Every structure is written in C-alpha cells, then in structure tokens.
CSV table of C-alpha atoms and ligand atoms in Angstrom, one decimal:
chain,number,residue,atom,x,y,z
C,535,UNK,CA,-0.1,0.0,-0.1
C,536,UNK,CA,1.2,3.5,-0.5
C,537,UNK,CA,2.5,6.0,2.2
C,538,UNK,CA,3.8,9.6,2.0
C,539,UNK,CA,1.5,12.3,0.6
C,540,UNK,CA,-0.7,10.0,-1.1
C,541,UNK,CA,-2.9,7.8,0.7
C,542,UNK,CA,-4.8,4.6,-0.6
C,543,UNK,CA,-8.3,6.0,0.4
C,544,UNK,CA,-9.1,9.6,1.5
C,545,UNK,CA,-12.7,9.2,3.5
C,546,UNK,CA,-14.6,12.7,3.9
C,547,UNK,CA,-16.4,13.0,7.1
C,548,UNK,CA,-15.9,11.5,10.7
C,549,UNK,CA,-19.8,10.4,11.2
C,550,UNK,CA,-20.5,6.8,11.7
C,551,UNK,CA,-20.1,5.8,8.2
C,552,UNK,CA,-17.0,7.6,7.8
C,553,UNK,CA,-15.3,6.1,10.9
C,554,UNK,CA,-16.6,3.1,9.9
C,555,UNK,CA,-14.9,3.0,6.2
C,556,UNK,CA,-11.9,3.9,7.7
C,557,UNK,CA,-11.8,0.8,10.4
C,558,UNK,CA,-12.6,-1.8,8.0
C,559,UNK,CA,-10.1,-0.6,5.4
C,560,UNK,CA,-7.6,-0.1,8.1
C,561,UNK,CA,-8.2,-3.6,9.1
C,562,UNK,CA,-7.6,-4.8,5.7
C,563,UNK,CA,-4.1,-3.3,5.3
C,564,UNK,CA,-5.2,-0.1,3.3
C,565,UNK,CA,-3.7,3.3,4.1
C,566,UNK,CA,-6.5,5.4,4.8
C,567,UNK,CA,-7.2,9.1,6.2
C,568,UNK,CA,-10.5,10.1,7.7
C,569,UNK,CA,-11.0,13.9,7.3
C,570,UNK,CA,-13.6,15.7,9.7
C,571,UNK,CA,-14.4,19.0,9.7
C,572,UNK,CA,-15.4,19.3,13.4
C,573,UNK,CA,-12.8,20.6,15.3
C,574,UNK,CA,-13.1,17.4,17.3
C,575,UNK,CA,-14.6,13.9,16.5
C,576,UNK,CA,-18.4,13.9,17.4
C,577,UNK,CA,-18.9,17.8,17.4
C,578,UNK,CA,-20.8,18.0,14.3
C,579,UNK,CA,-23.1,14.7,15.0
C,580,UNK,CA,-26.5,14.4,15.8
C,581,UNK,CA,-28.8,11.8,16.6
C,582,UNK,CA,-31.7,11.2,18.6
C,583,UNK,CA,-30.2,8.6,21.4
C,584,UNK,CA,-30.6,4.9,20.1
C,585,UNK,CA,-28.3,2.5,18.3
C,586,UNK,CA,-28.8,-1.0,17.5
C,587,UNK,CA,-26.0,-3.2,18.2
C,588,UNK,CA,-26.3,-6.0,15.5
C,589,UNK,CA,-23.0,-4.3,13.5
C,590,UNK,CA,-21.1,-3.5,16.4
C,591,UNK,CA,-21.7,-7.5,17.6
C,592,UNK,CA,-20.8,-8.8,14.3
C,593,UNK,CA,-17.7,-7.0,13.4
C,594,UNK,CA,-15.9,-4.9,16.7
C,595,UNK,CA,-14.7,-7.6,18.9
C,596,UNK,CA,-14.8,-6.6,22.8
C,597,UNK,CA,-17.0,-3.4,21.9
C,598,UNK,CA,-19.5,-4.3,24.6
C,599,UNK,CA,-17.0,-3.9,27.6
C,600,UNK,CA,-15.5,-0.8,25.8
C,601,UNK,CA,-18.3,1.4,24.2
C,602,UNK,CA,-19.9,4.2,26.2
C,603,UNK,CA,-23.2,2.5,26.3
C,604,UNK,CA,-25.4,4.8,28.9
C,605,UNK,CA,-28.2,2.1,29.1
C,606,UNK,CA,-29.5,-0.6,27.3
C,607,UNK,CA,-33.2,-0.4,26.1
C,608,UNK,CA,-35.3,-2.9,28.0
C,609,UNK,CA,-39.1,-1.1,27.4
C,610,UNK,CA,-40.6,0.2,24.7
C,611,UNK,CA,-43.4,2.7,25.0
C,612,UNK,CA,-45.5,4.4,22.5
C,613,UNK,CA,-47.7,7.3,23.6
C,614,UNK,CA,-50.5,9.4,22.0
C,615,UNK,CA,-50.2,12.8,23.3
C,616,UNK,CA,-53.8,14.3,23.3
C,617,UNK,CA,-53.9,18.4,24.0
C,618,UNK,CA,-53.6,17.9,27.4
C,619,UNK,CA,-54.0,14.2,28.1
C,620,UNK,CA,-52.0,11.0,26.7
C,621,UNK,CA,-52.3,7.3,26.2
C,622,UNK,CA,-49.4,4.9,26.8
C,623,UNK,CA,-48.6,1.2,25.6
C,624,UNK,CA,-45.3,0.0,27.2
C,625,UNK,CA,-43.5,-3.4,26.1
C,626,UNK,CA,-41.6,-4.9,28.7
C,627,UNK,CA,-39.1,-7.1,27.1
C,628,UNK,CA,-38.9,-9.2,30.0
C,629,UNK,CA,-38.8,-12.7,28.2
C,630,UNK,CA,-35.5,-12.0,26.3
C,631,UNK,CA,-31.8,-11.4,27.9
C,632,UNK,CA,-30.6,-10.4,24.5
C,633,UNK,CA,-30.0,-6.7,24.2
C,634,UNK,CA,-30.5,-5.6,20.8
C,635,UNK,CA,-30.3,-1.9,21.2
C,636,UNK,CA,-28.7,0.7,23.6
C,637,UNK,CA,-28.5,4.5,24.3
C,638,UNK,CA,-25.6,6.9,23.8
C,639,UNK,CA,-24.2,10.2,23.2
C,640,UNK,CA,-23.2,10.2,19.6
C,641,UNK,CA,-20.2,12.5,20.5
C,642,UNK,CA,-18.8,10.1,22.6
C,643,UNK,CA,-19.9,7.0,20.7
C,644,UNK,CA,-18.1,8.6,18.0
C,645,UNK,CA,-14.9,9.1,19.9
C,646,UNK,CA,-14.9,5.7,20.5
C,647,UNK,CA,-15.4,4.1,17.4
C,648,UNK,CA,-12.7,6.7,16.3
C,649,UNK,CA,-10.0,5.5,18.9
C,650,UNK,CA,-11.0,1.9,17.9
C,651,UNK,CA,-10.5,2.8,14.0
C,652,UNK,CA,-7.2,4.3,14.9
C,653,UNK,CA,-5.7,1.2,16.5
C,654,UNK,CA,-6.6,-0.6,13.9
C,655,UNK,CA,-4.3,1.5,11.5
C,656,UNK,CA,-6.6,4.2,10.3
C,657,UNK,CA,-5.7,7.8,10.3
C,658,UNK,CA,-8.6,10.2,11.7
C,659,UNK,CA,-7.7,13.8,11.2
C,660,UNK,CA,-10.4,16.2,12.9
C,661,UNK,CA,-10.4,20.1,12.3
C,662,UNK,CA,-10.3,19.6,8.1
C,663,UNK,CA,-12.8,20.6,6.2
C,664,UNK,CA,-12.6,19.1,2.8
C,665,UNK,CA,-13.5,22.1,0.2
C,666,UNK,CA,-13.2,20.3,-3.4
C,667,UNK,CA,-13.1,16.5,-4.8
C,668,UNK,CA,-10.3,16.9,-7.5
C,669,UNK,CA,-10.5,15.1,-10.9
C,670,UNK,CA,-8.5,13.8,-13.5
C,671,UNK,CA,-8.8,14.6,-17.1
C,672,UNK,CA,-11.3,11.8,-17.9
C,673,UNK,CA,-13.4,12.7,-14.6
C,674,UNK,CA,-12.2,10.1,-12.4
C,675,UNK,CA,-11.9,11.0,-8.9
C,676,UNK,CA,-8.2,11.3,-8.0
C,677,UNK,CA,-8.2,13.2,-4.1
C,678,UNK,CA,-9.8,16.4,-2.4
C,679,UNK,CA,-8.2,19.7,-1.6
C,680,UNK,CA,-8.7,20.9,2.1
C,681,UNK,CA,-7.7,24.3,3.4
C,682,UNK,CA,-5.8,24.7,-0.1
C,683,UNK,CA,-3.7,21.3,0.5
C,684,UNK,CA,-4.0,18.7,-2.5
C,685,UNK,CA,-4.5,15.1,-0.9
C,686,UNK,CA,-4.3,12.3,-3.6
C,687,UNK,CA,-5.3,9.2,-3.2
C,688,UNK,CA,-6.5,6.1,-5.5
C,689,UNK,CA,-10.1,6.4,-3.7
C,690,UNK,CA,-12.3,8.8,-2.0
C,691,UNK,CA,-15.1,8.1,0.1
C,692,UNK,CA,-17.6,10.3,1.1
C,693,UNK,CA,-19.2,10.0,4.4
C,694,UNK,CA,-20.9,13.9,4.8
C,695,UNK,CA,-24.2,13.1,6.1
C,696,UNK,CA,-27.8,13.8,4.6
C,697,UNK,CA,-26.6,17.6,3.7
C,698,UNK,CA,-24.9,16.6,0.6
C,699,UNK,CA,-23.0,20.4,0.2
C,700,UNK,CA,-19.8,18.7,-1.2
C,701,UNK,CA,-21.6,16.5,-3.5
C,702,UNK,CA,-24.1,18.8,-4.8
C,703,UNK,CA,-20.9,21.5,-5.2
C,704,UNK,CA,-19.1,18.5,-7.5
C,705,UNK,CA,-21.9,17.4,-9.5
C,706,UNK,CA,-22.0,14.4,-8.4
C,707,UNK,CA,-25.6,14.7,-6.5
C,708,UNK,CA,-28.6,17.0,-6.7
C,709,UNK,CA,-30.5,18.7,-4.1
C,710,UNK,CA,-33.0,16.6,-2.3
C,711,UNK,CA,-36.3,18.5,-2.3
C,712,UNK,CA,-37.7,19.7,1.1
C,713,UNK,CA,-40.3,16.9,0.8
C,714,UNK,CA,-37.8,14.3,0.7
C,715,UNK,CA,-36.1,15.7,3.9
C,716,UNK,CA,-37.4,16.3,7.6
C,717,UNK,CA,-35.9,18.0,10.5
C,718,UNK,CA,-34.7,16.6,13.4
C,719,UNK,CA,-34.6,18.8,17.0
C,720,UNK,CA,-33.1,17.4,20.2
C,721,UNK,CA,-33.2,18.4,23.5
C,722,UNK,CA,-30.8,17.0,26.5
C,723,UNK,CA,-32.2,17.3,30.0
C,724,UNK,CA,-30.1,16.6,32.9
C,725,UNK,CA,-31.7,14.6,35.8
C,726,UNK,CA,-30.2,12.4,38.4
C,727,UNK,CA,-30.1,8.2,38.0
C,728,UNK,CA,-32.3,7.6,41.1
C,729,UNK,CA,-34.9,10.4,39.3
C,730,UNK,CA,-34.8,8.7,36.3
C,731,UNK,CA,-35.1,5.1,37.5
C,732,UNK,CA,-38.4,6.1,39.5
C,733,UNK,CA,-40.0,8.3,37.1
C,734,UNK,CA,-39.6,5.4,34.0
C,735,UNK,CA,-39.7,2.7,36.2
C,736,UNK,CA,-36.0,1.3,35.6
C,737,UNK,CA,-33.5,-0.1,37.3
C,738,UNK,CA,-29.8,1.3,36.8
C,739,UNK,CA,-28.3,0.4,33.3
C,740,UNK,CA,-31.8,-0.1,32.2
C,741,UNK,CA,-33.4,2.3,29.6
C,742,UNK,CA,-36.4,3.2,27.5
C,743,UNK,CA,-36.8,4.0,24.0
C,744,UNK,CA,-40.1,6.0,23.2
C,745,UNK,CA,-42.1,6.9,20.3
C,746,UNK,CA,-44.3,10.0,20.6
C,747,UNK,CA,-47.3,10.9,18.4
C,748,UNK,CA,-49.6,13.7,18.3
C,749,UNK,CA,-49.8,17.3,19.9
C,750,UNK,CA,-47.9,19.4,19.6
C,751,UNK,CA,-45.7,17.3,16.6
C,752,UNK,CA,-48.7,16.6,14.7
C,753,UNK,CA,-49.3,20.2,13.3
C,754,UNK,CA,-46.1,19.7,11.5
C,755,UNK,CA,-46.7,15.7,10.2
C,756,UNK,CA,-44.1,14.6,12.7
C,757,UNK,CA,-43.0,12.3,15.4
C,758,UNK,CA,-41.4,12.5,19.0
C,759,UNK,CA,-38.9,10.6,20.5
C,760,UNK,CA,-37.6,10.4,24.1
C,761,UNK,CA,-34.5,8.0,25.2
C,762,UNK,CA,-33.3,7.4,28.6
C,763,UNK,CA,-29.3,7.7,29.4
C,764,UNK,CA,-27.4,7.3,32.8
C,765,UNK,CA,-28.3,10.7,34.1
C,766,UNK,CA,-30.0,12.0,31.2
C,767,UNK,CA,-33.2,12.2,29.0
C,768,UNK,CA,-33.3,13.2,25.6
C,769,UNK,CA,-36.4,14.0,24.0
C,770,UNK,CA,-36.9,15.5,20.4
C,771,UNK,CA,-39.1,15.5,17.4
C,772,UNK,CA,-38.3,14.8,13.7
C,773,UNK,CA,-40.8,17.0,11.3
C,774,UNK,CA,-41.4,17.3,7.7
C,775,UNK,CA,-39.3,20.2,6.6
C,776,UNK,CA,-41.8,21.3,4.2
C,777,UNK,CA,-44.1,21.8,7.3
C,778,UNK,CA,-42.2,23.6,9.7
C,779,UNK,CA,-41.2,25.9,6.9
C,780,UNK,CA,-44.8,26.6,6.0
C,781,UNK,CA,-45.2,27.2,9.6
C,782,UNK,CA,-42.8,29.9,9.7
C,783,UNK,CA,-41.9,28.0,13.2
C,784,UNK,CA,-38.7,28.4,15.0
C,785,UNK,CA,-37.4,24.5,15.0
C,786,UNK,CA,-36.3,25.0,18.6
C,787,UNK,CA,-39.8,26.4,19.7
C,788,UNK,CA,-41.3,22.9,18.9
C,789,UNK,CA,-38.5,21.3,21.2
C,790,UNK,CA,-40.3,23.8,23.8
C,791,UNK,CA,-43.7,22.7,23.0
C,792,UNK,CA,-43.1,19.2,23.2
C,793,UNK,CA,-41.3,19.7,26.6
C,794,UNK,CA,-43.8,21.7,28.2
C,795,UNK,CA,-46.7,19.5,27.3
C,796,UNK,CA,-48.0,17.8,30.5
C,797,UNK,CA,-47.0,14.6,29.9
C,798,UNK,CA,-43.3,15.1,29.3
C,799,UNK,CA,-43.4,17.7,32.0
C,800,UNK,CA,-44.1,15.1,34.5
C,801,UNK,CA,-41.5,13.4,33.4
C,802,UNK,CA,-38.6,16.1,33.5
C,803,UNK,CA,-39.8,18.4,35.9
C,804,UNK,CA,-37.1,20.0,37.6
C,805,UNK,CA,-34.5,18.6,35.0
C,806,UNK,CA,-32.1,21.0,33.6
C,807,UNK,CA,-31.8,21.8,30.0
C,808,UNK,CA,-28.0,21.4,29.1
C,809,UNK,CA,-27.8,20.9,25.6
C,810,UNK,CA,-30.2,21.5,22.2
C,811,UNK,CA,-29.7,21.4,18.7
C,812,UNK,CA,-31.3,20.4,15.3
C,813,UNK,CA,-30.1,18.7,12.2
C,814,UNK,CA,-31.6,17.8,8.7
C,815,UNK,CA,-32.9,13.7,8.6
C,816,UNK,CA,-33.5,11.8,5.3
C,817,UNK,CA,-37.7,11.4,5.1
C,818,UNK,CA,-38.3,9.9,1.3
C,819,UNK,CA,-36.0,6.7,2.0
C,820,UNK,CA,-36.4,5.2,-1.1
C,821,UNK,CA,-35.9,8.4,-3.5
C,822,UNK,CA,-32.9,9.5,-1.2
C,823,UNK,CA,-31.5,5.8,-1.7
C,824,UNK,CA,-32.1,5.4,-5.3
C,825,UNK,CA,-29.3,7.7,-6.6
C,826,UNK,CA,-25.5,6.4,-7.7
C,827,UNK,CA,-23.5,5.8,-4.9
C,828,UNK,CA,-20.5,5.2,-6.9
C,829,UNK,CA,-18.1,6.6,-9.8
C,830,UNK,CA,-14.7,6.5,-11.2
C,831,UNK,CA,-12.5,6.5,-8.0
C,832,UNK,CA,-15.3,7.2,-5.5
C,833,UNK,CA,-18.2,5.8,-3.4
C,834,UNK,CA,-20.9,7.2,-1.3
C,835,UNK,CA,-21.5,6.2,2.4
C,836,UNK,CA,-24.1,6.8,5.1
C,837,UNK,CA,-26.8,9.1,5.1
C,838,UNK,CA,-25.3,11.2,2.2
C,839,UNK,CA,-26.2,7.5,0.2
C,840,UNK,CA,-29.6,7.4,1.6
C,841,UNK,CA,-28.9,4.7,3.9
C,842,UNK,CA,-30.8,5.7,6.9
C,843,UNK,CA,-34.1,4.2,7.1
C,844,UNK,CA,-37.5,5.4,8.9
C,845,UNK,CA,-39.7,2.7,10.2
C,846,UNK,CA,-42.3,4.7,11.1
C,847,UNK,CA,-41.9,3.9,14.6
C,848,UNK,CA,-37.9,4.7,15.0
C,849,UNK,CA,-35.1,6.0,12.9
C,850,UNK,CA,-32.0,3.9,11.9
C,851,UNK,CA,-29.1,5.6,11.0
C,852,UNK,CA,-26.3,5.1,12.7
C,853,UNK,CA,-25.9,0.9,12.6
C,854,UNK,CA,-27.0,1.3,8.9
C,855,UNK,CA,-24.4,4.0,8.2
C,856,UNK,CA,-21.8,1.6,10.2
C,857,UNK,CA,-22.6,-1.1,7.8
C,858,UNK,CA,-22.4,0.9,4.5
C,859,UNK,CA,-18.8,1.7,5.5
C,860,UNK,CA,-18.1,-2.1,5.9
C,861,UNK,CA,-19.7,-2.8,2.7
C,862,UNK,CA,-17.6,0.0,0.7
C,863,UNK,CA,-14.5,-1.2,2.1
C,864,UNK,CA,-15.3,-4.8,0.7
C,865,UNK,CA,-16.1,-3.3,-2.8
C,866,UNK,CA,-12.7,-0.9,-2.7
C,867,UNK,CA,-10.9,-4.4,-1.5
C,868,UNK,CA,-12.2,-6.1,-4.9
C,869,UNK,CA,-12.1,-3.0,-7.0
C,870,UNK,CA,-8.0,-2.6,-6.0
C,871,UNK,CA,-7.4,-6.4,-6.3
C,872,UNK,CA,-8.7,-6.4,-10.0
C,873,UNK,CA,-6.7,-3.3,-10.5
C,874,UNK,CA,-9.8,-1.9,-11.8
C,875,UNK,CA,-11.2,1.8,-9.9
C,876,UNK,CA,-14.2,2.5,-12.5
C,877,UNK,CA,-17.3,3.4,-12.1
C,878,UNK,CA,-18.7,-0.1,-13.8
C,879,UNK,CA,-16.4,-2.1,-11.2
C,880,UNK,CA,-17.2,-0.1,-7.9
C,881,UNK,CA,-20.7,-0.6,-9.2
C,882,UNK,CA,-20.1,-3.8,-6.9
C,883,UNK,CA,-21.0,-1.4,-3.9
C,884,UNK,CA,-24.4,-0.7,-5.2
C,885,UNK,CA,-24.8,-4.5,-5.5
C,886,UNK,CA,-23.7,-5.2,-2.0
C,887,UNK,CA,-25.8,-2.4,-0.6
C,888,UNK,CA,-29.2,-3.7,-2.1
C,889,UNK,CA,-28.3,-7.2,-1.1
C,890,UNK,CA,-27.7,-6.2,2.3
C,891,UNK,CA,-30.0,-5.4,5.7
C,892,UNK,CA,-29.9,-1.8,4.3
C,893,UNK,CA,-31.2,-2.5,0.6
C,894,UNK,CA,-33.7,-5.0,2.2
C,895,UNK,CA,-34.9,-2.4,4.7
C,896,UNK,CA,-35.6,0.4,2.0
C,897,UNK,CA,-37.6,-1.9,0.2
C,898,UNK,CA,-39.2,-3.1,3.1
C,899,UNK,CA,-39.9,0.2,4.7
C,900,UNK,CA,-40.6,2.2,1.0
C,901,UNK,CA,-44.6,3.3,1.6
C,902,UNK,CA,-43.8,5.0,5.0
C,903,UNK,CA,-42.8,8.3,3.6
C,904,UNK,CA,-45.9,8.8,2.1
C,905,UNK,CA,-47.8,7.3,4.7
C,906,UNK,CA,-46.6,9.5,7.3
C,907,UNK,CA,-47.7,12.4,4.6
C,908,UNK,CA,-51.4,11.1,5.1
C,909,UNK,CA,-52.8,14.3,7.6
C,910,UNK,CA,-55.1,11.8,9.0
C,911,UNK,CA,-52.6,9.8,10.8
C,912,UNK,CA,-51.3,13.1,12.4
C,913,UNK,CA,-54.9,14.8,13.0
C,914,UNK,CA,-58.2,12.8,12.9
C,915,UNK,CA,-57.0,9.6,14.0
C,916,UNK,CA,-54.8,11.0,17.1
C,917,UNK,CA,-58.2,13.1,17.8
C,918,UNK,CA,-60.4,10.0,17.4
C,919,UNK,CA,-58.0,7.7,19.8
C,920,UNK,CA,-57.9,10.8,22.6
C,921,UNK,CA,-61.9,11.3,22.5
C,922,UNK,CA,-62.4,7.0,22.6
C,923,UNK,CA,-60.3,6.8,25.5
C,924,UNK,CA,-61.9,10.1,27.3
C,925,UNK,CA,-65.2,8.7,26.6
C,926,UNK,CA,-64.4,5.3,27.9
C,927,UNK,CA,-62.9,6.8,31.3
C,928,UNK,CA,-65.2,9.6,32.1
C,929,UNK,CA,-67.7,7.8,33.4
C,930,UNK,CA,-71.1,9.7,34.7
C,931,UNK,CA,-73.8,8.3,35.3
C,932,UNK,CA,-73.9,5.5,32.9
C,933,UNK,CA,-71.1,4.0,31.5
C,934,UNK,CA,-70.8,3.9,27.4
C,935,UNK,CA,-70.6,0.8,25.5
C,936,UNK,CA,-67.2,0.5,23.3
C,937,UNK,CA,-69.5,1.0,20.5
C,938,UNK,CA,-70.8,4.0,21.6
C,939,UNK,CA,-67.4,5.8,22.2
C,940,UNK,CA,-66.1,4.9,19.5
C,941,UNK,CA,-69.0,6.6,17.5
C,942,UNK,CA,-69.2,9.4,19.4
C,943,UNK,CA,-65.5,9.9,19.2
C,944,UNK,CA,-65.3,9.2,15.3
C,945,UNK,CA,-68.3,11.5,14.9
C,946,UNK,CA,-67.4,14.3,12.4
C,947,UNK,CA,-63.5,13.1,11.8
C,948,UNK,CA,-63.7,10.1,9.7
C,949,UNK,CA,-66.2,7.8,7.9
C,950,UNK,CA,-65.8,4.0,8.3
C,951,UNK,CA,-64.7,3.4,5.3
C,952,UNK,CA,-62.0,5.8,4.8
C,953,UNK,CA,-60.5,4.2,8.2
C,954,UNK,CA,-60.7,1.1,6.7
C,955,UNK,CA,-58.7,2.1,3.5
C,956,UNK,CA,-55.9,3.9,6.0
C,957,UNK,CA,-55.9,1.0,7.9
C,958,UNK,CA,-55.3,-1.0,5.2
C,959,UNK,CA,-52.8,1.2,3.6
C,960,UNK,CA,-51.0,1.2,7.4
C,961,UNK,CA,-51.1,-2.4,7.3
C,962,UNK,CA,-49.2,-2.3,3.9
C,963,UNK,CA,-46.7,-0.1,4.8
C,964,UNK,CA,-45.5,-0.9,8.0
T,1525,FAD,C1,-33.0,14.5,15.3
T,1525,FAD,C2,-32.1,13.1,14.5
T,1525,FAD,C3,-32.4,11.9,15.3
T,1525,FAD,C4,-32.0,10.6,15.1
T,1525,FAD,N1,-32.3,9.5,16.1
T,1525,FAD,C5,-31.5,8.5,15.7
T,1525,FAD,C6,-31.5,7.4,16.5
T,1525,FAD,O1,-31.8,7.6,17.3
T,1525,FAD,N2,-30.8,6.3,16.3
T,1525,FAD,C7,-29.9,6.0,14.9
T,1525,FAD,O2,-29.7,5.3,14.7
T,1525,FAD,N3,-29.9,7.4,14.0
T,1525,FAD,C8,-30.8,8.4,14.5
T,1525,FAD,N4,-30.7,9.5,13.5
T,1525,FAD,C9,-29.8,9.4,12.3
T,1525,FAD,C10,-28.4,9.6,12.4
T,1525,FAD,O3,-27.9,10.4,13.2
T,1525,FAD,C11,-27.7,9.3,11.2
T,1525,FAD,O4,-28.3,8.6,10.1
T,1525,FAD,C12,-26.0,9.1,11.0
T,1525,FAD,O5,-25.3,10.2,12.1
T,1525,FAD,C13,-25.5,9.3,9.8
T,1525,FAD,O6,-23.9,8.7,9.9
T,1525,FAD,P1,-23.2,9.6,8.8
T,1525,FAD,O7,-21.8,9.4,8.8
T,1525,FAD,O8,-23.9,8.9,7.7
T,1525,FAD,O9,-23.4,11.2,8.5
T,1525,FAD,P2,-23.3,12.0,9.6
T,1525,FAD,O10,-23.3,11.9,11.4
T,1525,FAD,O11,-24.0,13.4,9.8
T,1525,FAD,O12,-21.8,12.5,9.6
T,1525,FAD,C14,-21.3,13.4,8.6
T,1525,FAD,C15,-19.9,13.7,9.2
T,1525,FAD,O13,-19.4,14.5,7.5
T,1525,FAD,C16,-18.7,15.5,8.1
T,1525,FAD,N5,-18.4,16.0,7.3
T,1525,FAD,C17,-19.6,17.1,6.5
T,1525,FAD,N6,-18.9,17.5,5.2
T,1525,FAD,C18,-17.2,17.7,5.5
T,1525,FAD,C19,-16.5,18.1,4.7
T,1525,FAD,N7,-16.5,18.9,3.7
T,1525,FAD,N8,-15.3,18.3,5.0
T,1525,FAD,C20,-14.8,17.1,6.3
T,1525,FAD,N9,-15.7,16.5,7.2
T,1525,FAD,C21,-17.4,16.7,6.5
T,1525,FAD,C22,-19.5,16.1,9.1
T,1525,FAD,O14,-18.9,17.4,10.1
T,1525,FAD,C23,-20.3,15.0,10.1
T,1525,FAD,O15,-19.3,14.9,11.3
T,1525,FAD,C24,-30.8,10.6,13.8
T,1525,FAD,C25,-31.2,11.9,13.5
T,1525,FAD,C26,-31.8,13.2,13.5
T,1525,FAD,C27,-31.0,14.2,12.7
C-alpha cells in the first residue's frame, strides 16, 4: 500500500459511516485517512439516542465492554399525546436477555469508534474541511483539496451526511427537495440516575425508548422520541421540513412545546436543559437511496447515500451508516485487487448495498414516507383515539359501551370506509 502524501483511500466525514469505512479499510491493510471538519470527532453529529447493536456485535470484537453505552433498552413505549391527556402502551422486554439496542451520546460513541479505528491503523484527522474533490482529465476522482492543500488517493469515500453540500457542489448529486427531507430537533435534560429510574420504572443500566405521536408535533406531520441515558433524558421530534417552513416556526420552539406538554413535563420536571440541537434527517427513504453511490474512483456512504431508514416508529441511521462503510471497504478491496477503479467495477458496491439489510429495509419500508404524509394519521386518528379514551374513562352516571364511545369519538372526524382504507394502507406500509 502507498505511504507519504498519497493515500490509498481518503474518507470525507468522521461520522458513523466515515469512521466505519476507515476502520474496515485499515483492518484490510489500506493506508486510509478520515477527514472531519469538526474541531473534534463528534462535535458536528447529532441523533436521538438509540443505536442498534448488531453491526458492532458482528464486527467490533470486545465493544460491549469498551464502548460508552448509557443504558440498554429494556422497555419500548408508544405514547399518543392528546392536547392535555396522553395514552401509552409499554412493551417490557422481560422474556429475552439478549439486548439489541442501547442509548448513547453520539459524540462520545464516535470518539470511541475513532479510537477503535485508529488502533486498527486508520488515521483520523478532525479539524479538516474538504473544500473540493479533485478529478483527472477523464473525470475520475483522484483526491481532495482541503484548506488549499491537495491530497491524492486511489479512492475517495464521501460520508458527509444527509446535507450533501460537497457532492452537490461537485455535480455528483442533486439537491433533495424539502419534501424528501425532514428536520429533527433534540434537547438533553439532566436528571439524577435515581429520579430517572423512579419516573420511568427502571433499574440502573436499564433504559426506555419511547415513540411519541400527537400534540404538538402533529401540526408538522411528525413524531417525537424520548430516550433515557444514565443521568440524562433526550427528547425531540422529527418533522417534515416543508411544514415547519410553511408554518414559519422556529424549530427550537417546537422542542419547547414538546417539553412543556403535561405528560413530558411530568417526566422531566426539575430537570436542567443542558443542550439543544437541530439537524436534517432523510425522510423519503427510497428516493434518497435510489441515487448512484459510486463513480470512477469514488463511493458514497451513510446518510449521503440514503442509508437511513425510518420504520415509522424509529429512525435507524447509525447502524446502517456503519454497515455501509463495511460494504464500501469490501467493494474497494475487490476493485483494488482487480486493478480496476472504474465506475463499472465500483457499481459492485451498490449491488452489495441492495443485497444487504440496508437495501432490504429500504424496500420493506418504502411506503412509510407516503403513509406519514397522510394528514389523517397526524390529526383525525390522534383526535379520535384521544376522544375514545376520554369517552371510555370519563364515566358519569352510565358507562358508555365501547361501540357508543367509538361512534361518539369518530363523529364528524372520519367515515368508516375511509378508516378501513387507511388501515389497509398502514398494514401494507409498516
Ligand atoms: C433528530 C435526529 C434523530 C436521530 N435519531 C437517531 C437514532 O436514535 N438512532 C439512529 O441510529 N440514528 C438516528 N438519527 C440518524 C443518524 O444521526 C444518522 O443516520 C447518522 O449520523 C449518519 O451517519 P453519517 O456518517 O452518514 O453522517 P453524519 O453523522 O451526519 O456525519 C457526517 C460527518 O461528515 C462531516 N463533514 C461534512 N462535510 C464535510 C467536509 N466537507 N469535510 C470534512 N467533513 C465533513 C460532518 O462534520 C459530520 O461529522 C437521527 C438523526 C436526527 C437528525
């Protein structure tokens, strides 16, 4: 492998996808550098709080005892937020001792990943913003330019995240429409470990992952999330960019509205807000994934390649970004050993993606985006559910039957046939 000024592979972006690419390539013996524009690893990355563990179990030996895990998700909760009331269903995972997801701070987790990749031989350089991608006279990628310096390589892997500024500027990708992306907002609230355990019914090390729907995020066709960390709780929402834009709402006001809802307030009272952030999130998964994540001498990984999946209940971006880095390393290894870095040869990467859990999940959840664009999901059905529970449990002299309560709740909101068709659509989409 080459040394000195020229690298085998330059990776743009030190997020989950970029560091993963660096790790897997370094393990295969490539001379690889990961360039991250943030002054430190993890400073520019944002997520809700849950990571699925399969990819780490499979490929990062010893990670469970080393990685900065906050809590293992033992409970899953689904909550409908009515204007003031709320309705929750909790799934307590008592039957299985095998944990499959955990909560973490992405900044800490990425630092751990970066150290892990470095000990396999990858060079990780924070504080370096890549300004341009360099092409040869035939249009093949041959390196990058950063802060006036030229760095050459046999391959460039771009993992710049969902906001594909560099790829767009270089003509390698077109700008997604506001209908294809959402915006996510998150707050981190400090509470003591004991208070978190008490309020959420947890033991030390056990966590809860909660999905929220209803007021106030319903106005913006979105959903909310809540995750417990060891001594913090993260809450936030992911809403359609188009609706936030049309409502001329400051996204941070949405976080405030969510935090002050009676249900959330009860869980977080006396907590201290220590951090808030906002970031774009891929929404129209199949459209964002449908692009061409390869070309002469380059590959695209992670959110930039549309590998994030929205299942309707949860967002899975980190584990799939890491998996895409692994697949990119396989494609590069093959291209290198065949001595062919052409677009045609590197299209092998897309075939690997399509056959992987990423491609399969994109297919499986391809209807979720249009389902989530249905206004009735966010408005009429939320109101109907709230009204139904209010009818059932606001008992006066005479208890209503379930049928009476349902008929009263649906009156003036939605017809039975429409409801049946929507139900079929939900069944097909999730
Ligand atoms: C509100 C919200 C909640 C989420 N919740 C979850 C969750 O609970 N679980 C989950 O798995 N996923 C979640 N996600 C998705 C997850 O954050 C992403 O899928 C994941 O971070 C993608 O990794 P990535 O490496 O592709 O991109 P990113 O994490 O965005 O990393 C891209 C990196 O590239 C760097 N970069 C960009 N341009 C340049 C340049 N020109 N030069 C050098 N560096 C550059 C950036 O600074 C950044 O560090 C959430 C996202 C949001 C917004």
